[in-house]
Coordinates of C-alpha atoms and ligand atoms in Angstrom, one line a residue:
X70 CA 18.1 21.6 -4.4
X71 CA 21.7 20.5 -3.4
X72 CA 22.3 17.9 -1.9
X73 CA 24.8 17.6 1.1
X74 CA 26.0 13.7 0.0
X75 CA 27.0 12.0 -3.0
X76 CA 23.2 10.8 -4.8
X77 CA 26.2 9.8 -7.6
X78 CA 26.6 7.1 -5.6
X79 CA 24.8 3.9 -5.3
X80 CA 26.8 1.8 -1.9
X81 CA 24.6 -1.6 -1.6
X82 CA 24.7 -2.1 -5.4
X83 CA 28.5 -0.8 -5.8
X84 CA 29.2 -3.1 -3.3
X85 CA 27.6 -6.2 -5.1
X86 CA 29.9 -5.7 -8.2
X87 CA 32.8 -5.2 -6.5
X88 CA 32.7 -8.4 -4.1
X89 CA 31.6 -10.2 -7.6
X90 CA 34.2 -9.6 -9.2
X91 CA 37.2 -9.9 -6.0
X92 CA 36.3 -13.5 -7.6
X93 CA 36.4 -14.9 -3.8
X94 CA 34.9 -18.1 -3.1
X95 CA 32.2 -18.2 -0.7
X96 CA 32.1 -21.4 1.7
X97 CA 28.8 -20.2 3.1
X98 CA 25.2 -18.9 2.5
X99 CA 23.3 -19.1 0.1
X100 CA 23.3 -22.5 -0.6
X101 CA 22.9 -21.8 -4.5
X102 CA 26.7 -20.7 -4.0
X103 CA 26.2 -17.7 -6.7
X104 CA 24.0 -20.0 -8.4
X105 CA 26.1 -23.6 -9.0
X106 CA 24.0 -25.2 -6.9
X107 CA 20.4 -23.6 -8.5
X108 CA 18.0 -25.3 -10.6
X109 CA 18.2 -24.3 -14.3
X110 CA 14.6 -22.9 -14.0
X111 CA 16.0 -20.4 -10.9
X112 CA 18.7 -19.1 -13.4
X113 CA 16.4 -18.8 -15.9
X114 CA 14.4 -16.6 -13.1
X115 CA 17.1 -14.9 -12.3
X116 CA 19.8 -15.0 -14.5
X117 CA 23.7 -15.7 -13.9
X118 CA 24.6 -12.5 -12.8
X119 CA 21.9 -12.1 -10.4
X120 CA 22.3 -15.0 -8.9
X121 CA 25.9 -14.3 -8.8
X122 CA 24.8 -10.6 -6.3
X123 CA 22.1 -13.1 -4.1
X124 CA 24.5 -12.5 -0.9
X125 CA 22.9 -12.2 2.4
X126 CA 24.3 -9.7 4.8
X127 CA 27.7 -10.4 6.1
X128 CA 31.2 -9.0 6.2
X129 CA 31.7 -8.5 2.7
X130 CA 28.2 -6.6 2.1
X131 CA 26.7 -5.3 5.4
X132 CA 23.7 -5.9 7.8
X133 CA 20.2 -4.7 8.4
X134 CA 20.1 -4.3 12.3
X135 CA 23.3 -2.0 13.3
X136 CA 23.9 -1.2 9.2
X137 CA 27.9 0.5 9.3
X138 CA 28.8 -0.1 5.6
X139 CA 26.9 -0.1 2.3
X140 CA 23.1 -0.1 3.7
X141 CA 23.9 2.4 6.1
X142 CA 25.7 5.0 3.3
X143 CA 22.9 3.8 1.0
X144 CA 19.9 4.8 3.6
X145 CA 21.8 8.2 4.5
X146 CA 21.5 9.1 0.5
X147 CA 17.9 7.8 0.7
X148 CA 16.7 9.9 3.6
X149 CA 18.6 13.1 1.8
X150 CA 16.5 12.6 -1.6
X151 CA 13.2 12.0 0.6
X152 CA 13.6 14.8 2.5
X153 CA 13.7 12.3 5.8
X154 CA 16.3 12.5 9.1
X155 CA 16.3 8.6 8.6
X156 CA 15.1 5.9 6.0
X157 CA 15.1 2.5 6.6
X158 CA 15.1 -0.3 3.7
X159 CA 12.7 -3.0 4.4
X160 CA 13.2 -6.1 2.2
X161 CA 9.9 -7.5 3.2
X162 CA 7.0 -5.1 2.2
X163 CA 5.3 -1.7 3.6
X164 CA 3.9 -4.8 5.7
X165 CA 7.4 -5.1 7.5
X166 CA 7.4 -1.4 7.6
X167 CA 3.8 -0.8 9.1
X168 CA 4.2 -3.5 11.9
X169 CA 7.7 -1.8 12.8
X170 CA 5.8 1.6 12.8
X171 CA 3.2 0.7 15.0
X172 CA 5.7 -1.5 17.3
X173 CA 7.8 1.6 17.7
X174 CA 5.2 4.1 18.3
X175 CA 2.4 2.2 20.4
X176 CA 2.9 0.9 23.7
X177 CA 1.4 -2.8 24.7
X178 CA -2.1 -1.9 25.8
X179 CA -1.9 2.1 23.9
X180 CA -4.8 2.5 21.8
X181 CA -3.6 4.2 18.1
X182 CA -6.2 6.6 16.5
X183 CA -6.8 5.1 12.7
X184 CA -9.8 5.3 10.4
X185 CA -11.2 2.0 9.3
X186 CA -9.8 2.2 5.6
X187 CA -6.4 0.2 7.1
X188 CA -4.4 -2.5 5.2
X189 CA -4.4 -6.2 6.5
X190 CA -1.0 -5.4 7.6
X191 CA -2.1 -2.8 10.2
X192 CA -4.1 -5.3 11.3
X193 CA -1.2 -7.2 12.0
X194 CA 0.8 -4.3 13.4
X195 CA -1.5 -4.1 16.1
X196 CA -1.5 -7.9 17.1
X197 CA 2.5 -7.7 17.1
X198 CA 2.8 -4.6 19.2
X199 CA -0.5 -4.9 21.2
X200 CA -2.2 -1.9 20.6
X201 CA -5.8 -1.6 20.3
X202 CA -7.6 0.8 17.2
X203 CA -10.0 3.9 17.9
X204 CA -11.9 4.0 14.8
X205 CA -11.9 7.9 13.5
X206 CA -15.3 8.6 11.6
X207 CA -14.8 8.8 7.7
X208 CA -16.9 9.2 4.8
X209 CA -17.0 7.1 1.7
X210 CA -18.1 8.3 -1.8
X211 CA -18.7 5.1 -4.8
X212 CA -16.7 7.0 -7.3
X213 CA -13.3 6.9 -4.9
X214 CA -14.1 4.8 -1.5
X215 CA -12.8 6.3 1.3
X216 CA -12.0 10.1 1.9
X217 CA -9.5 11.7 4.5
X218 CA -10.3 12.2 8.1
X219 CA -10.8 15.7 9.0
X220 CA -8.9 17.4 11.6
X221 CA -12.2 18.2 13.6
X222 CA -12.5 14.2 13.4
X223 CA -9.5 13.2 14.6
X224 CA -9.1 16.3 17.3
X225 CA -12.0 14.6 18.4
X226 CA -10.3 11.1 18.8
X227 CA -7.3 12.1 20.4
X228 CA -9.1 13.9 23.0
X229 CA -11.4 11.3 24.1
X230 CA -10.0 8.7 26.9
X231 CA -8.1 6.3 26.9
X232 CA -5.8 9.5 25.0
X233 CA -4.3 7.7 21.7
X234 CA -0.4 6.7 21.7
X235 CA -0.4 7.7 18.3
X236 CA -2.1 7.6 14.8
X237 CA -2.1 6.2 11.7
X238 CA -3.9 7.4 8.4
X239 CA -3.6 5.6 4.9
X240 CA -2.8 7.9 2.2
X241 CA -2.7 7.7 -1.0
X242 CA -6.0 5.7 -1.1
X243 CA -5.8 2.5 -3.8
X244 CA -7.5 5.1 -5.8
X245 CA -5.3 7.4 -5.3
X246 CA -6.8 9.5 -3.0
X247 CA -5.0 11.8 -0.5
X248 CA -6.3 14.4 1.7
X249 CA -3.8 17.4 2.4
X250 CA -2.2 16.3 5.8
X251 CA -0.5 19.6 6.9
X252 CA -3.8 20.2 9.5
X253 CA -4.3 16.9 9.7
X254 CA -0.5 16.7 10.8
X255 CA -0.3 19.9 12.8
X256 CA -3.7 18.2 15.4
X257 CA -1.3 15.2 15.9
X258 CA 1.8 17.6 17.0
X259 CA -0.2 20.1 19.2
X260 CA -0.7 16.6 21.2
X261 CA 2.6 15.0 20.5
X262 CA 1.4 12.4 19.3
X263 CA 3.0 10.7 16.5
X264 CA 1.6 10.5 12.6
X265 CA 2.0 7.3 10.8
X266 CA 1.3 7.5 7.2
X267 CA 0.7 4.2 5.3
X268 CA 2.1 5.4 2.3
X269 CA 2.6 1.9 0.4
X270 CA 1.3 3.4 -3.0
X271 CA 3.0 7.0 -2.8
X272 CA 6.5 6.1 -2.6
X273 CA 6.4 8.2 -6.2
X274 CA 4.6 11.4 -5.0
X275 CA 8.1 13.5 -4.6
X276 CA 9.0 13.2 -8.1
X277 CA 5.1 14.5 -9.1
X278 CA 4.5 18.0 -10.8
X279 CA 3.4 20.9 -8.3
X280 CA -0.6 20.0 -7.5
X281 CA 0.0 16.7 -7.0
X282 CA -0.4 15.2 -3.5
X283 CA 2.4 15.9 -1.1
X284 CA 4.6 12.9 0.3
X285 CA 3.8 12.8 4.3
X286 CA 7.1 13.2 5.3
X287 CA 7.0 16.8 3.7
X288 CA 3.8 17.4 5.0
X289 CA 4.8 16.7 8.8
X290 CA 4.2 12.9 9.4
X291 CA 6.4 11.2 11.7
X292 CA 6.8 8.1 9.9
X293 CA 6.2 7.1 6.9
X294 CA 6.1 3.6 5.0
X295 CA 6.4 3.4 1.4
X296 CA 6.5 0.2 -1.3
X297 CA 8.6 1.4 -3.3
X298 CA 8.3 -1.7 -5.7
X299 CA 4.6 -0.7 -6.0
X300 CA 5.1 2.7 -8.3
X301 CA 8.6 3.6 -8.6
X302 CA 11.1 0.7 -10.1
X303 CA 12.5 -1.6 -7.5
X304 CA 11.9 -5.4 -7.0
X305 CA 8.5 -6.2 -5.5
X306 CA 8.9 -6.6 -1.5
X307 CA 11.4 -3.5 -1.2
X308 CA 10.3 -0.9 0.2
X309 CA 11.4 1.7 3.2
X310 CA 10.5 3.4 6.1
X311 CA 11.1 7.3 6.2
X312 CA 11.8 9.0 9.8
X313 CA 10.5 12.7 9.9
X314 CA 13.0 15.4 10.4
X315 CA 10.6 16.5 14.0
X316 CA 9.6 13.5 14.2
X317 CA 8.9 12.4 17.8
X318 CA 10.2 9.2 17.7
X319 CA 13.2 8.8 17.4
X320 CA 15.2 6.5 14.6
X321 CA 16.7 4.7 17.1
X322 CA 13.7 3.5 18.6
X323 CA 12.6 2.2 14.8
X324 CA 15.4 0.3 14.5
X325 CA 15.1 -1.4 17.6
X326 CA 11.6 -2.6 16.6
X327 CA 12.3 -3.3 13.2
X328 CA 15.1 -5.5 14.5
X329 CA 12.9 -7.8 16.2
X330 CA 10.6 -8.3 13.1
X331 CA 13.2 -8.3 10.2
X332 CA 14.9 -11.1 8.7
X333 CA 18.7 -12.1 9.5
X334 CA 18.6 -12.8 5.7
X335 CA 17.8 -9.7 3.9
X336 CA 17.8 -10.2 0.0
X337 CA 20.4 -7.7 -1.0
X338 CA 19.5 -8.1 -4.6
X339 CA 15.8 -6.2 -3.2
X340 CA 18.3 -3.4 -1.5
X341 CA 20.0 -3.0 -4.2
X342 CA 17.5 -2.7 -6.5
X343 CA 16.1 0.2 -3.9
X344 CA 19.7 1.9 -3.9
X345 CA 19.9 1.9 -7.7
X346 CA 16.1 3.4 -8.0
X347 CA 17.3 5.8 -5.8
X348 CA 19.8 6.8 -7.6
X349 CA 18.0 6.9 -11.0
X350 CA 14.7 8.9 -9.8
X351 CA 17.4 11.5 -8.2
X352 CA 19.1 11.8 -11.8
X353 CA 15.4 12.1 -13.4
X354 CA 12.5 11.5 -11.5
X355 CA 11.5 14.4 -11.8
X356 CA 11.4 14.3 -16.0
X357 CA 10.3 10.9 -16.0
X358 CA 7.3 11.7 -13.9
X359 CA 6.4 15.0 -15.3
X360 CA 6.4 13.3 -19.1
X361 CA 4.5 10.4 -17.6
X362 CA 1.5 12.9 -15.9
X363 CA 1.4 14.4 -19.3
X364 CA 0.8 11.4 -20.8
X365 CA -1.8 10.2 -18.4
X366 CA -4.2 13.7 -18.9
X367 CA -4.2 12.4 -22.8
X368 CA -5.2 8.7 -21.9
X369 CA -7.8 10.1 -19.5
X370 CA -9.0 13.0 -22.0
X371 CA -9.3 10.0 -24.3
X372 CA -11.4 7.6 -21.9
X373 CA -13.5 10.5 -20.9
X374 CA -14.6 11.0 -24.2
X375 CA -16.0 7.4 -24.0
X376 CA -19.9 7.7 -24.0
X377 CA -20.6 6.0 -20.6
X378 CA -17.1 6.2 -19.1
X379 CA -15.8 8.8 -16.8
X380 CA -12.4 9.1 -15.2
X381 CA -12.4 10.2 -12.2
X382 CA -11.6 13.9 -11.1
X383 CA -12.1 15.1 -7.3
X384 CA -11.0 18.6 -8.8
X385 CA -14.0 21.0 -8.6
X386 CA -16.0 18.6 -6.5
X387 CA -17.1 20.4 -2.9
X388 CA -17.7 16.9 -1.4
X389 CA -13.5 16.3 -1.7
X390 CA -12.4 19.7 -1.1
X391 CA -8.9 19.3 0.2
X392 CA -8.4 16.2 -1.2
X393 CA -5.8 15.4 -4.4
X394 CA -5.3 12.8 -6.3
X395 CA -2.4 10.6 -7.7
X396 CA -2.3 11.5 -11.4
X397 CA -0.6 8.2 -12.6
X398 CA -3.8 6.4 -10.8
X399 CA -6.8 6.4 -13.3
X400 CA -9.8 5.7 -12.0
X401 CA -12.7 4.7 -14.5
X402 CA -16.0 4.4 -13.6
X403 CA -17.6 2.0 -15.9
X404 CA -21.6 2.3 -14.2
X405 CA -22.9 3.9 -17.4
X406 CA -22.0 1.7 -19.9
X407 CA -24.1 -1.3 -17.9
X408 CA -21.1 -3.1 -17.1
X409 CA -19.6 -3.9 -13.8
X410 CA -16.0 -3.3 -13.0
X411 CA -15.3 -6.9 -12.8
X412 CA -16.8 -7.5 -15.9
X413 CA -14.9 -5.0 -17.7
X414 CA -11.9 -6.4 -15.7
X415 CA -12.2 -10.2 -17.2
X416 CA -13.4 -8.9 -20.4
X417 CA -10.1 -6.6 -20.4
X418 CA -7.9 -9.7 -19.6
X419 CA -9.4 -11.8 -21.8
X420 CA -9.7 -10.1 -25.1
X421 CA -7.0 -7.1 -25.4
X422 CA -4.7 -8.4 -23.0
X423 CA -4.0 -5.9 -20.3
X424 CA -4.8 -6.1 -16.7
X425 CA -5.5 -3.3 -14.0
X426 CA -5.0 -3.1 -10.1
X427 CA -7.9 -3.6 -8.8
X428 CA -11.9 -3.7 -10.2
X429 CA -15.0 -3.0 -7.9
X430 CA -18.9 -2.7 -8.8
X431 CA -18.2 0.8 -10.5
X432 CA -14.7 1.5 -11.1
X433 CA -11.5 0.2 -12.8
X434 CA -8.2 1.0 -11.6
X435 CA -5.4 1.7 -13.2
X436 CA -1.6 2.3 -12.1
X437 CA 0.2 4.1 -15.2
X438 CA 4.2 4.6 -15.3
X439 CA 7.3 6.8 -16.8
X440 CA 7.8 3.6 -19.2
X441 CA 4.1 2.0 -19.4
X442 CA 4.1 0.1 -23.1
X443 CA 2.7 2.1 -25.8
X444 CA 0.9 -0.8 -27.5
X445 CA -0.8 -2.4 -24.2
X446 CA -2.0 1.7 -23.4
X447 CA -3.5 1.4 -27.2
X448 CA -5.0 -2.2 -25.9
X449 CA -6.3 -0.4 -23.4
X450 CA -8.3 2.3 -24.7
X451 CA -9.3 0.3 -27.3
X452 CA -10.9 -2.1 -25.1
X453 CA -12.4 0.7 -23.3
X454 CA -13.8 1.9 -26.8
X455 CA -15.3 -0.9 -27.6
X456 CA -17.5 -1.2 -24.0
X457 CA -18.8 2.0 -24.5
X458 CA -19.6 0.6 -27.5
X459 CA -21.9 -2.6 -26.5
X460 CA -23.9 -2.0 -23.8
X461 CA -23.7 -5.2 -21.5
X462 CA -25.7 -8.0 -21.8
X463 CA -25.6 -9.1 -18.5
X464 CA -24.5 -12.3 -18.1
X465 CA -21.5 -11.7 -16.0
X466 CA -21.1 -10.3 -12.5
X467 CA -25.2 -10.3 -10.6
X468 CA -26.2 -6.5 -10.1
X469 CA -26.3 -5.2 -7.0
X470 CA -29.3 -4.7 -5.0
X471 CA -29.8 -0.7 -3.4
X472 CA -29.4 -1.9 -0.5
X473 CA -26.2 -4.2 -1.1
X474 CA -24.8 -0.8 -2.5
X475 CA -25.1 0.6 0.6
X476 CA -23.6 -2.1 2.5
X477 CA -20.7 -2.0 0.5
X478 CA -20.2 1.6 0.4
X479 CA -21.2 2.9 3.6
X480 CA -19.0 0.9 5.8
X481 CA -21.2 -0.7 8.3
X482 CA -21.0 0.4 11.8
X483 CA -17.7 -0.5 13.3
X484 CA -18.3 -3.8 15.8
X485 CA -17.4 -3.4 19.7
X486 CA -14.3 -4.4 20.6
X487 CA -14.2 -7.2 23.4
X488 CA -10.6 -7.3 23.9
X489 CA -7.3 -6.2 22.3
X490 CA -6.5 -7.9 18.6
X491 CA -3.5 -9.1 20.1
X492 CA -5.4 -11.5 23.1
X493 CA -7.8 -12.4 20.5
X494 CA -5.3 -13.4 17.7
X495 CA -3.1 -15.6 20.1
X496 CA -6.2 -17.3 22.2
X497 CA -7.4 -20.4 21.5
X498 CA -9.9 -20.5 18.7
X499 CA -13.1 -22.5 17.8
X500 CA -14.8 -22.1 14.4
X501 CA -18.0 -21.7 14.5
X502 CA -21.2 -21.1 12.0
X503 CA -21.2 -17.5 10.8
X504 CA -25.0 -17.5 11.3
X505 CA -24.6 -18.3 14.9
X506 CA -21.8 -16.6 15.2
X507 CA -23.4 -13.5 17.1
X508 CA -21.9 -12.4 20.4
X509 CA -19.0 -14.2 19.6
X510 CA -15.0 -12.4 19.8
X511 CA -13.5 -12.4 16.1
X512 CA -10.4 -14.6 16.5
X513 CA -9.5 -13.3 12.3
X514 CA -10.0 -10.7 9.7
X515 CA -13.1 -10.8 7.8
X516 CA -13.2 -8.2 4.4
X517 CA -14.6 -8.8 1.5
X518 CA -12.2 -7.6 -1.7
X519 CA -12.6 -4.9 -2.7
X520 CA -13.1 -2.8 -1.2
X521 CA -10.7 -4.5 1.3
X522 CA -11.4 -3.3 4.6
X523 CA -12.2 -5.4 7.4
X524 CA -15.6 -6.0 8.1
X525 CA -14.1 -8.0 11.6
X526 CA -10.9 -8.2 13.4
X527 CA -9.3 -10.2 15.8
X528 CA -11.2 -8.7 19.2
X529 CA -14.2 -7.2 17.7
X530 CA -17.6 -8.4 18.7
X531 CA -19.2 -10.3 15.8
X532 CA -22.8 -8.5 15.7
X533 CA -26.0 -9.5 13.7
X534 CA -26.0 -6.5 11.6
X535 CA -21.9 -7.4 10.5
X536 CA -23.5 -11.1 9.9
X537 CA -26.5 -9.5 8.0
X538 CA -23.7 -7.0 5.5
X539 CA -22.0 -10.3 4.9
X540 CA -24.9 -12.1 3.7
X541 CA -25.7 -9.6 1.2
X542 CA -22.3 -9.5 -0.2
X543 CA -22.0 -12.6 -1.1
X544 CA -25.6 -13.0 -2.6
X545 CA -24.1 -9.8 -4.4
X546 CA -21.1 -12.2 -5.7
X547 CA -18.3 -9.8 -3.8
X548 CA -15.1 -11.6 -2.7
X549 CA -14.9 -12.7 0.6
X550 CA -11.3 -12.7 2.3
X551 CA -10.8 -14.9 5.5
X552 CA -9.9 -18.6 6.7
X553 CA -13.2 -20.3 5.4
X554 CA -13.2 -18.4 1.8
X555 CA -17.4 -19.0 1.8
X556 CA -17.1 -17.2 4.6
X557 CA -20.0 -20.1 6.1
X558 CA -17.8 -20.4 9.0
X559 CA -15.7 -18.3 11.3
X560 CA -13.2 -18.3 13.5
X561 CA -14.0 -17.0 16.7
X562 CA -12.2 -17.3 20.4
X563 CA -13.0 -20.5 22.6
Ligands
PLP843 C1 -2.6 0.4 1.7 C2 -1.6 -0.7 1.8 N1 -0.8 -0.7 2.8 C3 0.1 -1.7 2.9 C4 0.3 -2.6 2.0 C5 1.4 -3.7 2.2 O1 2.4 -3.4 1.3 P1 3.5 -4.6 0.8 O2 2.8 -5.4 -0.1 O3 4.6 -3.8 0.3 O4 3.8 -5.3 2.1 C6 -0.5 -2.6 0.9 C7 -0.4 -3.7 -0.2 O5 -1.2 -3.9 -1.0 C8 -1.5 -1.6 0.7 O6 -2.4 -1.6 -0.3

């Protein structure tokens, strides 16, 4: 492909050196003052040179709400590589992203069309703009949680009343998960109505081989939010927003609702370090990736050999027909060797040194790179090895009951909602007994980790059978995740 404007280039970070070395004194913000007035443990952190490029936006460098200089050249070469009409760079998450997504698409009072496998941060995207969710049915499998919403599905959503403003799917799945989003895609546009795609762990799918999954914007979303410090190689927080070519909101309309979210303070060292990524996965992505899948099918090949371990493959399986997967996500379910994923997790961590992203009853997960360290991939398997090698002896992590199982996988039935997340988030709030906390509005999000969905949110009904799934979790020893962490109380509108 050729590309229209210079990917050579890299504006935010060429405009960094250059005002470093003008040598001008600054008589403003930051207060470090390129790091004179920084504690020796923050240069340590940091170091001299990137302390020196901590500038906020300003003449010199350029601003995040009407960009005209470096960020604006530097998102115009984005959105070219990305295949987008207009990217945004976000120096505070996919979250920032999401919430600007959701304020720009859905009106105050507009319902949005999501499944219930959503982020916390959509959560929050929907108390900031107002909006109020219509659950779309979903299934989910133990070996990958959950799977894509079909088109019948989420025809079926859109057509019911109140008619949804628009809708937002998460895709890839934290195990890396993605349902082909072309019909998916084309159901939303028949209606107009916009596609959100969470996308915080794909920002790497355009530089994957052929038969990986697609990126959204490709496949028709309308927006798209990606963290790009999550699998490609900028600072953690950056991240951007993509505008689709026919999208049907327009990037004018983003930027206004981004405006009202973002910081005046943008850390330029976080766009830069988008801008130079940029740059580097344009001059070889594509190589980098492609060496990096490779790489990946050997590891895998090499854990599935494992007696007791399997990696997991949707390929060939009718129960995820039009679903892919992230190659660089390896999924390992551990449930024949007799150990739980957390156990395998601490026992990982503690003896051979390496971590993974996230552990539940049956799986590990692991997020593999272009430039992962040989050594700590050898760590790896042979911690792997040597758990197929001892079957466990229990001590760890309590089993889980049949019926617990099915709690956790099968996602309960989705509580009524009482009022919008928004008037439930901002009312006044009592906390009450979780036990008696039964026809009670959720003033918070209750979700146990993982799986990480939200078993409550602000505005839902709090239900005996919810009360009864979160019982059994916890006897099960999963994580609970809300403002009383025994989850013995609640918080729940006055
Ligand atoms: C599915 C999903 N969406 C959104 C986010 C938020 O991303 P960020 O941490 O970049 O704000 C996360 C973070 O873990 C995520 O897993």
């Amino acid at each position: 492909m050729t590309y229209k404007i210079d990917q050579e280039r890299a504006p935010i970070y060429e405009t960094l050196a250059n005002y470093a070395r003008t040598g001008i004194y600054g008589f403003h913000t930051p207060g470090h003052k390129g790091g004179r007035f920084a504690a020796a443990e923050i240069t340590e952190l940091v170091g001299r040179s990137g302390l020196a490029l901590d500038l906020p936006g300003m003449t010199a460098t350029d601003n995040t709400f009407h960009p005209t200089g470096c960020v604006r050249d530097a998102q115009e070469l984005a959105a070219e590589l990305f295949g987008a009409a207009a990217t945004f760079y976000l120096s505070a998450g996919s979250t920032l992203g999401i919430a600007t997504a959701l304020m720009a698409a859905a009106p105050q009072g507009g319902t949005v069309a999501l499944p219930r496998n959503i982020h916390r941060s959509v959560v929050a995207g929907l108390v900031l703009s107002g909006a109020s969710p219509r659950f779309v049915p979903h299934e989910v499998l133990p070996e990958c949680g959950a799977l894509g919403v079909t088109p019948v599905s989420l025809a079926a959503a859109l057509d019911s009343e109140p008619k949804p403003a628009a809708v937002l799917l998460t895709r890839p799945s934290y195990y890396g998960l993605a349902r082909d989003l072309e019909d998916v895609a084309a159901v939303c546009h028949e209606r107009r109505v916009p596609l959100i795609v969470d996308e915080a762990h794909g920002a790497h799918l355009h530089f994957l081989p052929p038969g990986s999954p697609q990126p959204a914007i490709a496949a028709g979303a309308d927006l798209a939010v990606q963290s790009c410090h999550k699998t490609l190689g900028s600072l953690v927080g950056s991240a951007q927003l993509h505008v689709g070519r026919e999208s049907v909101i327009e990037p004018g309309r983003v930027q206004e609702a981004l405006n009202f979210l973002q910081t005046t303070s943008p850390s330029f060292l976080l766009l830069a370090s988008l801008d130079v990524m940029r740059r580097w996965m344009w001059r070889e992505g594509r190589e980098l990736f492609a060496a990096a899948v490779e790489e990946a099918r050997r590891l895998e090949d090499e854990i599935d050999s494992l007696p007791g371990l399997k990696v997991f493959r949707p390929e060939g399986d009718p129960r995820l027909a039009g679903h892919r997967r992230d190659p660089l996500r390896v999924v390992v379910n551990v449930s024949g060797t007799g150990w739980s994923g957390y156990e395998v997790e601490r026992y990982l961590r503690t003896e051979f040194r390496v971590e993974d992203e996230m552990a539940d009853w049956f799986n590990v997960v692991y997020i593999l790179s272009p430039r992962d360290d040989a050594g700590a991939t050898q760590r790896l398997l042979a911690g792997l090895r040597a758990i197929s090698e001892q079957h466990n002896t229990g001590a760890g992590t309590p089993r889980l009951a049949e019926d617990a199982v099915s709690s956790y996988l099968l996602q309960p039935p989705v509580p009524p909602l009482a009022m919008s997340p928004r008037a439930a988030a901002l009312a006044n709030k009592a906390t009450v007994a979780l036990d008696s906390a039964a026809g009670r509005t959720c003033a918070e999000m209750v979700m146990f980790y993982p799986p990480g969905i939200p078993l409550l949110m602000p505005g839902e009904m709090v239900t005996r059978e919810t009360i009864e799934v979160c019982r059994k979790l916890l006897a099960a020893g999963a994580h609970p995740y809300a403002s009383d962490p025994t989850l013995e109380t609640v918080r729940v509108v006055e």
